[in-house]
Short mmCIF file of C-alpha atoms and ligand atoms in Angstrom, two decimals:
data_model
loop_
_atom_site.label_atom_id
_atom_site.label_comp_id
_atom_site.label_asym_id
_atom_site.label_seq_id
_atom_site.Cartn_x
_atom_site.Cartn_y
_atom_site.Cartn_z
CA UNK A 1 -68.12 -16.49 53.22
CA UNK A 2 -66.32 -16.05 56.53
CA UNK A 3 -63.58 -18.22 58.04
CA UNK A 4 -62.57 -18.04 61.67
CA UNK A 5 -58.80 -18.34 62.09
CA UNK A 6 -56.86 -19.10 65.27
CA UNK A 7 -53.11 -18.68 65.83
CA UNK A 8 -51.40 -19.82 69.03
CA UNK A 9 -48.11 -21.37 67.94
CA UNK A 10 -45.82 -19.16 70.03
CA UNK A 11 -46.43 -16.19 72.32
CA UNK A 12 -49.37 -14.50 70.60
CA UNK A 13 -52.95 -15.66 71.01
CA UNK A 14 -54.87 -14.36 68.02
CA UNK A 15 -58.32 -14.87 66.53
CA UNK A 16 -59.52 -13.38 63.25
CA UNK A 17 -62.53 -13.45 61.01
CA UNK A 18 -61.58 -13.27 57.33
CA UNK A 19 -64.08 -12.65 54.54
CA UNK A 20 -63.58 -14.32 51.14
CA UNK A 21 -60.02 -15.15 52.14
CA UNK A 22 -58.93 -11.54 51.68
CA UNK A 23 -60.63 -9.04 53.95
CA UNK A 24 -59.95 -8.98 57.67
CA UNK A 25 -63.38 -8.45 59.24
CA UNK A 26 -61.93 -8.58 62.74
CA UNK A 27 -58.66 -9.44 64.40
CA UNK A 28 -58.03 -9.66 68.13
CA UNK A 29 -54.69 -10.49 69.64
CA UNK A 30 -53.24 -10.98 73.09
CA UNK A 31 -49.48 -10.67 73.31
CA UNK A 32 -47.54 -12.48 76.02
CA UNK A 33 -44.38 -10.37 75.63
CA UNK A 34 -44.62 -9.04 79.19
CA UNK A 35 -44.85 -12.59 80.57
CA UNK A 36 -41.70 -13.77 78.83
CA UNK A 37 -39.61 -10.57 78.74
CA UNK A 38 -37.86 -11.17 82.05
CA UNK A 39 -36.59 -14.55 80.77
CA UNK A 40 -35.38 -13.07 77.46
CA UNK A 41 -37.33 -15.68 75.50
CA UNK A 42 -40.59 -17.61 75.37
CA UNK A 43 -41.20 -20.06 78.26
CA UNK A 44 -43.30 -22.85 76.65
CA UNK A 45 -45.26 -23.95 79.75
CA UNK A 46 -46.18 -20.35 80.63
CA UNK A 47 -47.16 -19.71 77.01
CA UNK A 48 -49.68 -22.55 76.74
CA UNK A 49 -51.35 -21.64 80.04
CA UNK A 50 -51.66 -18.03 78.93
CA UNK A 51 -53.23 -19.07 75.59
CA UNK A 52 -55.80 -21.12 77.47
CA UNK A 53 -56.75 -18.20 79.72
CA UNK A 54 -57.65 -15.82 76.91
CA UNK A 55 -58.78 -18.05 74.05
CA UNK A 56 -62.55 -18.14 74.65
CA UNK A 57 -62.72 -14.42 75.26
CA UNK A 58 -60.80 -13.65 72.07
CA UNK A 59 -63.08 -15.89 70.00
CA UNK A 60 -66.11 -14.09 71.43
CA UNK A 61 -64.57 -10.67 70.77
CA UNK A 62 -63.59 -11.55 67.19
CA UNK A 63 -67.14 -12.74 66.41
CA UNK A 64 -68.70 -9.65 68.01
CA UNK A 65 -66.36 -7.26 66.27
CA UNK A 66 -67.03 -8.86 62.86
CA UNK A 67 -70.77 -8.74 63.67
CA UNK A 68 -71.38 -12.28 62.50
CA UNK A 69 -72.87 -15.45 63.99
CA UNK A 70 -71.71 -19.08 63.80
CA UNK A 71 -74.09 -19.64 60.90
CA UNK A 72 -72.10 -17.14 58.81
CA UNK A 73 -68.92 -19.22 59.02
CA UNK A 74 -68.00 -21.53 56.18
CA UNK A 75 -65.10 -23.06 58.09
CA UNK A 76 -62.69 -22.87 61.02
CA UNK A 77 -58.90 -22.83 60.65
CA UNK A 78 -56.10 -23.08 63.21
CA UNK A 79 -52.33 -23.37 63.17
CA UNK A 80 -51.37 -27.05 63.40
CA UNK A 81 -47.59 -26.38 63.42
CA UNK A 82 -44.73 -25.69 63.39
CA UNK A 83 -44.32 -24.14 66.83
CA UNK A 84 -44.58 -24.96 70.52
CA UNK A 85 -46.68 -28.09 70.88
CA UNK A 86 -48.51 -27.08 74.06
CA UNK A 87 -49.36 -23.69 72.60
CA UNK A 88 -50.53 -25.04 69.25
CA UNK A 89 -52.79 -27.56 70.97
CA UNK A 90 -54.77 -24.81 72.69
CA UNK A 91 -55.72 -23.09 69.43
CA UNK A 92 -56.20 -26.35 67.56
CA UNK A 93 -58.60 -27.76 70.15
CA UNK A 94 -60.55 -24.50 70.34
CA UNK A 95 -60.94 -24.49 66.54
CA UNK A 96 -62.06 -28.12 66.46
CA UNK A 97 -64.64 -27.45 69.18
CA UNK A 98 -66.08 -24.50 67.28
CA UNK A 99 -66.09 -26.43 64.00
CA UNK A 100 -67.91 -29.37 65.59
CA UNK A 101 -70.46 -27.19 67.38
CA UNK A 102 -71.10 -24.98 64.35
CA UNK A 103 -71.10 -28.02 62.03
CA UNK A 104 -68.54 -26.44 59.75
CA UNK A 105 -65.40 -27.94 58.19
CA UNK A 106 -62.13 -27.64 60.08
CA UNK A 107 -58.70 -27.16 58.55
CA UNK A 108 -55.27 -27.27 60.19
CA UNK A 109 -52.82 -24.75 58.74
CA UNK A 110 -49.05 -24.66 58.42
CA UNK A 111 -47.96 -21.46 60.17
CA UNK A 112 -45.17 -20.70 57.67
CA UNK A 113 -47.51 -20.99 54.68
CA UNK A 114 -49.82 -18.64 56.58
CA UNK A 115 -47.03 -16.05 56.84
CA UNK A 116 -46.67 -16.04 53.04
CA UNK A 117 -50.43 -15.75 52.59
CA UNK A 118 -50.47 -12.63 54.82
CA UNK A 119 -49.13 -10.59 51.88
CA UNK A 120 -52.54 -10.82 50.19
CA UNK A 121 -54.76 -9.72 53.06
CA UNK A 122 -56.45 -6.38 53.35
CA UNK A 123 -58.06 -4.52 56.22
CA UNK A 124 -61.81 -4.03 56.41
CA UNK A 125 -63.00 -1.45 53.91
CA UNK A 126 -59.65 -1.31 52.09
CA UNK A 127 -59.18 -2.48 48.54
CA UNK A 128 -56.00 -4.01 47.29
CA UNK A 129 -55.23 -4.88 43.73
CA UNK A 130 -52.56 -7.40 44.72
CA UNK A 131 -53.57 -10.86 43.60
CA UNK A 132 -51.26 -13.84 44.09
CA UNK A 133 -49.54 -14.85 40.87
CA UNK A 134 -47.81 -18.20 40.88
CA UNK A 135 -45.08 -19.29 40.81
CA UNK A 136 -44.04 -16.91 43.53
CA UNK A 137 -40.89 -16.83 45.62
CA UNK A 138 -42.02 -17.10 49.23
CA UNK A 139 -39.43 -15.96 51.77
CA UNK A 140 -40.23 -16.61 55.43
CA UNK A 141 -37.95 -14.83 57.89
CA UNK A 142 -39.18 -15.20 61.46
CA UNK A 143 -38.07 -16.03 64.97
CA UNK A 144 -38.15 -19.77 64.32
CA UNK A 145 -37.54 -20.06 60.58
CA UNK A 146 -35.69 -18.56 57.66
CA UNK A 147 -36.35 -20.23 54.33
CA UNK A 148 -37.12 -19.66 50.65
CA UNK A 149 -39.84 -21.56 48.80
CA UNK A 150 -41.10 -21.85 45.27
CA UNK A 151 -44.86 -21.56 45.73
CA UNK A 152 -46.87 -22.81 42.76
CA UNK A 153 -50.27 -22.85 44.50
CA UNK A 154 -51.57 -22.48 48.07
CA UNK A 155 -51.08 -26.21 48.48
CA UNK A 156 -47.68 -26.45 46.73
CA UNK A 157 -44.41 -25.37 48.36
CA UNK A 158 -40.93 -26.43 47.28
CA UNK A 159 -38.08 -25.68 49.66
CA UNK A 160 -35.23 -23.87 47.86
CA UNK A 161 -32.99 -23.08 50.82
CA UNK A 162 -33.06 -22.50 54.55
CA UNK A 163 -30.90 -21.43 57.44
CA UNK A 164 -28.44 -24.05 58.63
CA UNK A 165 -28.39 -22.71 62.18
CA UNK A 166 -30.24 -19.78 63.77
CA UNK A 167 -33.28 -18.20 62.18
CA UNK A 168 -32.77 -14.50 61.35
CA UNK A 169 -35.15 -13.38 64.12
CA UNK A 170 -33.49 -15.74 66.56
CA UNK A 171 -30.11 -14.10 65.85
CA UNK A 172 -31.63 -10.67 66.55
CA UNK A 173 -33.25 -11.97 69.76
CA UNK A 174 -30.10 -13.73 71.01
CA UNK A 175 -27.81 -10.77 70.43
CA UNK A 176 -30.28 -8.39 72.05
CA UNK A 177 -30.49 -10.72 75.03
CA UNK A 178 -26.68 -10.99 75.26
CA UNK A 179 -26.34 -7.21 75.08
CA UNK A 180 -29.08 -6.85 77.71
CA UNK A 181 -31.29 -4.80 75.38
CA UNK A 182 -34.60 -6.58 75.96
CA UNK A 183 -37.03 -8.94 74.22
CA UNK A 184 -37.94 -9.41 71.44
CA UNK A 185 -34.63 -8.20 70.05
CA UNK A 186 -35.58 -7.61 66.39
CA UNK A 187 -37.58 -4.40 66.80
CA UNK A 188 -35.22 -3.08 69.51
CA UNK A 189 -32.09 -3.56 67.38
CA UNK A 190 -33.91 -2.25 64.32
CA UNK A 191 -34.65 0.99 66.13
CA UNK A 192 -31.16 1.39 67.64
CA UNK A 193 -29.55 0.68 64.27
CA UNK A 194 -31.22 3.72 62.72
CA UNK A 195 -28.70 6.01 64.45
CA UNK A 196 -25.62 3.97 63.51
CA UNK A 197 -23.37 3.48 60.48
CA UNK A 198 -24.15 0.10 58.85
CA UNK A 199 -20.60 -0.08 57.47
CA UNK A 200 -18.82 0.76 60.74
CA UNK A 201 -18.00 -2.89 61.52
CA UNK A 202 -17.45 -5.50 58.81
CA UNK A 203 -19.28 -8.50 60.25
CA UNK A 204 -19.11 -11.66 58.11
CA UNK A 205 -21.79 -12.69 55.61
CA UNK A 206 -21.73 -16.49 55.89
CA UNK A 207 -22.57 -18.56 52.80
CA UNK A 208 -23.09 -15.37 50.80
CA UNK A 209 -21.36 -16.72 47.72
CA UNK A 210 -22.22 -20.37 48.24
CA UNK A 211 -23.82 -21.94 45.20
CA UNK A 212 -26.92 -22.98 47.16
CA UNK A 213 -29.71 -20.94 48.73
CA UNK A 214 -28.94 -21.92 52.30
CA UNK A 215 -28.32 -19.23 54.89
CA UNK A 216 -26.43 -19.00 58.16
CA UNK A 217 -26.78 -16.37 60.86
CA UNK A 218 -25.14 -17.78 63.93
CA UNK A 219 -21.61 -16.75 62.81
CA UNK A 220 -22.71 -13.11 62.55
CA UNK A 221 -23.98 -13.34 66.11
CA UNK A 222 -20.71 -14.87 67.34
CA UNK A 223 -18.73 -12.14 65.57
CA UNK A 224 -20.59 -9.50 67.59
CA UNK A 225 -19.57 -11.26 70.80
CA UNK A 226 -15.92 -11.51 69.62
CA UNK A 227 -15.90 -7.86 68.57
CA UNK A 228 -16.93 -6.88 72.09
CA UNK A 229 -14.46 -9.27 73.78
CA UNK A 230 -11.54 -8.12 71.63
CA UNK A 231 -12.12 -4.63 72.98
CA UNK A 232 -12.46 -5.88 76.54
CA UNK A 233 -16.08 -4.77 76.62
CA UNK A 234 -18.77 -6.52 78.63
CA UNK A 235 -22.45 -6.13 77.64
CA UNK A 236 -23.59 -2.86 79.20
CA UNK A 237 -20.13 -1.24 78.92
CA UNK A 238 -20.40 -0.16 75.29
CA UNK A 239 -21.01 3.54 74.59
CA UNK A 240 -24.32 4.64 73.08
CA UNK A 241 -22.63 5.69 69.86
CA UNK A 242 -20.74 2.42 69.45
CA UNK A 243 -23.91 0.46 70.25
CA UNK A 244 -25.68 2.26 67.42
CA UNK A 245 -22.81 1.35 65.02
CA UNK A 246 -22.71 -2.22 66.29
CA UNK A 247 -26.46 -2.78 65.90
CA UNK A 248 -26.50 -1.05 62.49
CA UNK A 249 -23.61 -3.23 61.24
CA UNK A 250 -25.21 -6.38 62.66
CA UNK A 251 -28.58 -5.58 61.07
CA UNK A 252 -26.84 -4.83 57.75
CA UNK A 253 -25.04 -8.18 57.75
CA UNK A 254 -28.27 -10.12 58.39
CA UNK A 255 -30.22 -8.15 55.81
CA UNK A 256 -27.39 -8.57 53.30
CA UNK A 257 -27.53 -12.36 53.61
CA UNK A 258 -31.31 -12.46 53.20
CA UNK A 259 -31.28 -10.00 50.29
CA UNK A 260 -28.51 -11.80 48.39
CA UNK A 261 -30.24 -15.15 48.76
CA UNK A 262 -33.44 -13.63 47.38
CA UNK A 263 -31.49 -12.25 44.40
CA UNK A 264 -29.84 -15.64 43.87
CA UNK A 265 -33.22 -17.41 44.09
CA UNK A 266 -34.69 -15.05 41.49
CA UNK A 267 -32.03 -16.24 39.04
CA UNK A 268 -33.49 -19.70 39.46
CA UNK A 269 -36.95 -18.52 38.50
CA UNK A 270 -39.13 -17.73 36.73
CA UNK A 271 -41.07 -16.09 39.54
CA UNK A 272 -43.97 -13.74 38.97
CA UNK A 273 -43.85 -12.29 42.50
CA UNK A 274 -41.65 -12.24 45.59
CA UNK A 275 -43.30 -12.32 49.00
CA UNK A 276 -41.15 -11.62 52.05
CA UNK A 277 -43.01 -12.40 55.27
CA UNK A 278 -42.64 -13.31 58.94
CA UNK A 279 -41.60 -11.13 61.88
CA UNK A 280 -38.24 -10.10 60.40
CA UNK A 281 -40.03 -8.76 57.30
CA UNK A 282 -40.98 -5.85 59.59
CA UNK A 283 -37.30 -4.84 59.60
CA UNK A 284 -36.97 -1.36 58.18
CA UNK A 285 -33.61 -1.93 56.48
CA UNK A 286 -34.82 -5.16 54.85
CA UNK A 287 -37.95 -3.41 53.60
CA UNK A 288 -35.77 -0.61 52.20
CA UNK A 289 -33.45 -3.04 50.44
CA UNK A 290 -36.39 -4.91 48.92
CA UNK A 291 -37.43 -1.73 47.14
CA UNK A 292 -34.32 -2.24 45.00
CA UNK A 293 -35.93 -5.27 43.39
CA UNK A 294 -38.76 -3.17 42.02
CA UNK A 295 -38.77 -3.05 38.26
CA UNK A 296 -37.30 -6.55 38.14
CA UNK A 297 -40.12 -8.42 39.86
CA UNK A 298 -43.26 -7.59 41.83
CA UNK A 299 -42.30 -7.53 45.52
CA UNK A 300 -44.97 -7.84 48.19
CA UNK A 301 -44.26 -7.40 51.87
CA UNK A 302 -47.19 -7.55 54.31
CA UNK A 303 -47.92 -4.40 56.26
CA UNK A 304 -45.94 -4.34 59.51
CA UNK A 305 -48.84 -5.61 61.67
CA UNK A 306 -49.27 -8.67 59.44
CA UNK A 307 -45.56 -9.60 59.37
CA UNK A 308 -45.70 -10.80 62.96
CA UNK A 309 -47.77 -13.80 64.01
CA UNK A 310 -51.46 -13.18 63.43
CA UNK A 311 -54.66 -15.12 62.96
CA UNK A 312 -55.81 -13.39 59.77
CA UNK A 313 -53.14 -15.25 57.80
CA UNK A 314 -54.47 -18.53 59.20
CA UNK A 315 -58.11 -17.70 58.42
CA UNK A 316 -57.14 -16.42 54.96
CA UNK A 317 -55.12 -19.48 53.98
CA UNK A 318 -57.82 -21.64 55.59
CA UNK A 319 -60.35 -20.13 53.19
CA UNK A 320 -58.08 -20.68 50.17
CA UNK A 321 -57.50 -24.33 51.07
CA UNK A 322 -61.16 -24.99 51.88
CA UNK A 323 -61.96 -23.59 48.43
CA UNK A 324 -59.44 -26.05 46.96
CA UNK A 325 -61.38 -28.83 48.68
CA UNK A 326 -59.11 -29.57 51.62
CA UNK A 327 -60.47 -30.59 55.03
CA UNK A 328 -58.72 -31.83 58.17
CA UNK A 329 -60.13 -34.52 60.44
CA UNK A 330 -61.03 -33.57 64.01
CA UNK A 331 -58.36 -36.07 65.04
CA UNK A 332 -55.62 -33.83 63.57
CA UNK A 333 -52.74 -33.52 66.00
CA UNK A 334 -50.43 -30.58 66.63
CA UNK A 335 -47.02 -31.09 65.03
CA UNK A 336 -44.10 -28.94 66.28
CA UNK A 337 -42.24 -29.74 63.03
CA UNK A 338 -45.16 -29.73 60.61
CA UNK A 339 -43.77 -30.02 57.06
CA UNK A 340 -44.76 -27.66 54.23
CA UNK A 341 -46.46 -30.55 52.43
CA UNK A 342 -48.64 -31.34 55.43
CA UNK A 343 -51.77 -31.46 53.28
CA UNK A 344 -50.44 -34.47 51.45
CA UNK A 345 -49.19 -36.28 54.52
CA UNK A 346 -52.59 -37.74 55.38
CA UNK A 347 -53.39 -35.19 58.08
CA UNK A 348 -55.75 -33.46 55.72
CA UNK A 349 -57.80 -34.85 52.92
CA UNK A 350 -59.10 -33.34 49.72
CA UNK A 351 -62.74 -33.76 48.89
CA UNK A 352 -64.31 -32.95 45.58
CA UNK A 353 -66.39 -29.81 45.97
O1 KG4 B 1 -43.18 -14.33 62.74
P1 KG4 B 1 -42.96 -14.00 64.17
O2 KG4 B 1 -43.89 -13.02 64.84
O3 KG4 B 1 -42.93 -15.27 65.06
C1 KG4 B 1 -42.38 -16.47 64.61
O4 KG4 B 1 -43.08 -17.19 63.88
O5 KG4 B 1 -41.20 -16.69 64.94
O6 KG4 B 1 -41.45 -13.44 64.27
C2 KG4 B 1 -40.90 -13.01 65.47
C3 KG4 B 1 -39.48 -12.61 65.19
C4 KG4 B 1 -38.71 -12.30 66.47
O7 KG4 B 1 -37.47 -12.98 66.41
C5 KG4 B 1 -38.51 -10.80 66.38
O8 KG4 B 1 -37.33 -10.36 67.03
C6 KG4 B 1 -38.45 -10.58 64.89
O9 KG4 B 1 -39.42 -11.44 64.39
N1 KG4 B 1 -38.74 -9.20 64.52
C7 KG4 B 1 -37.85 -8.40 63.90
C8 KG4 B 1 -38.47 -7.13 63.76
N2 KG4 B 1 -39.72 -7.21 64.31
C9 KG4 B 1 -39.86 -8.50 64.75
N3 KG4 B 1 -36.60 -8.64 63.47
C10 KG4 B 1 -35.94 -7.62 62.91
N4 KG4 B 1 -36.46 -6.38 62.76
C11 KG4 B 1 -37.71 -6.09 63.16
N5 KG4 B 1 -38.21 -4.87 63.01
ZN1 ZN B 2 -44.53 -16.76 62.82
#
């Protein structure tokens, strides 16, 4: 019961084979960070070309590494959105081609739902006792999105709140770019922040006490720029020590907003689990803060490697949805703004098993 999953919505080309929706039999990934680093962000045209160059090889490697043949597949899944349209198309078309040739069902996956699913994957040979228990609070914090969902099944997501401006990862990336620290900014700032005092600078926490579950990160970012300007500092002129305090205080403000919104969402439960996923879920301070919820609710954060974009989450969710009877037509198009209820929007259909 293997599903081949493909992810190509941004700057990672990834192919995985997932067994029974849980075990990662193989996972191969090609990162484009080096290609985009000098621009301080992902260049869409460059990204899609790079996906195309490595896709076939990665599919071959994933199959070889899992030691399976086409006949062992029960389906093929690929990210259908949201993301960069040219990039998504590469993975989507590859998946459709494989599905047609192997005569297996094809399913297009929402990338954000995949991130949440990543919490329930395990590496080959490992056993995990974590089973999804619905309703769960799904929190996606990534470079493109920051949102909270009530998840009542792998095909049921209700939006509870989302960022009104930048995504959390985007704020990390933009500030790192402005400070000339490199790309992607999240892991760089996370590391620098370890040596600083998180309470050194009181950056704002927008919408913290608002009655809704919406978030806002762009004001925190602007405050960093003002803090520097008020001291007559240009990026590159700040001392190492102050940079550590600045990054620690910035990280703390972002994590505070996310954490408080999770706490607020929990009051609107009941939730049997909380899943925090997406690239920013790799943040060490956020992971530390989430420990504080233990005892109140079961908190599941994917292992660091599965927080970032990966294909195992696509193959895994693909399996779960195929089991629920969903299929996508080979005419399925890439959608840069694919909604969370994409399965019900006519792009995919449900067949009785
Ligand atoms: O989920 P992801 O790999 O791609 C998207 O779907 O966007 O997330 C990438 C984002 C980037 O903005 C990156 O800076 C951020 O996740 N990120 C982090 C950390 N590691 C990656 N942000 C904060 N702390 C980290 N340790
Ligand atoms: Zn992502």
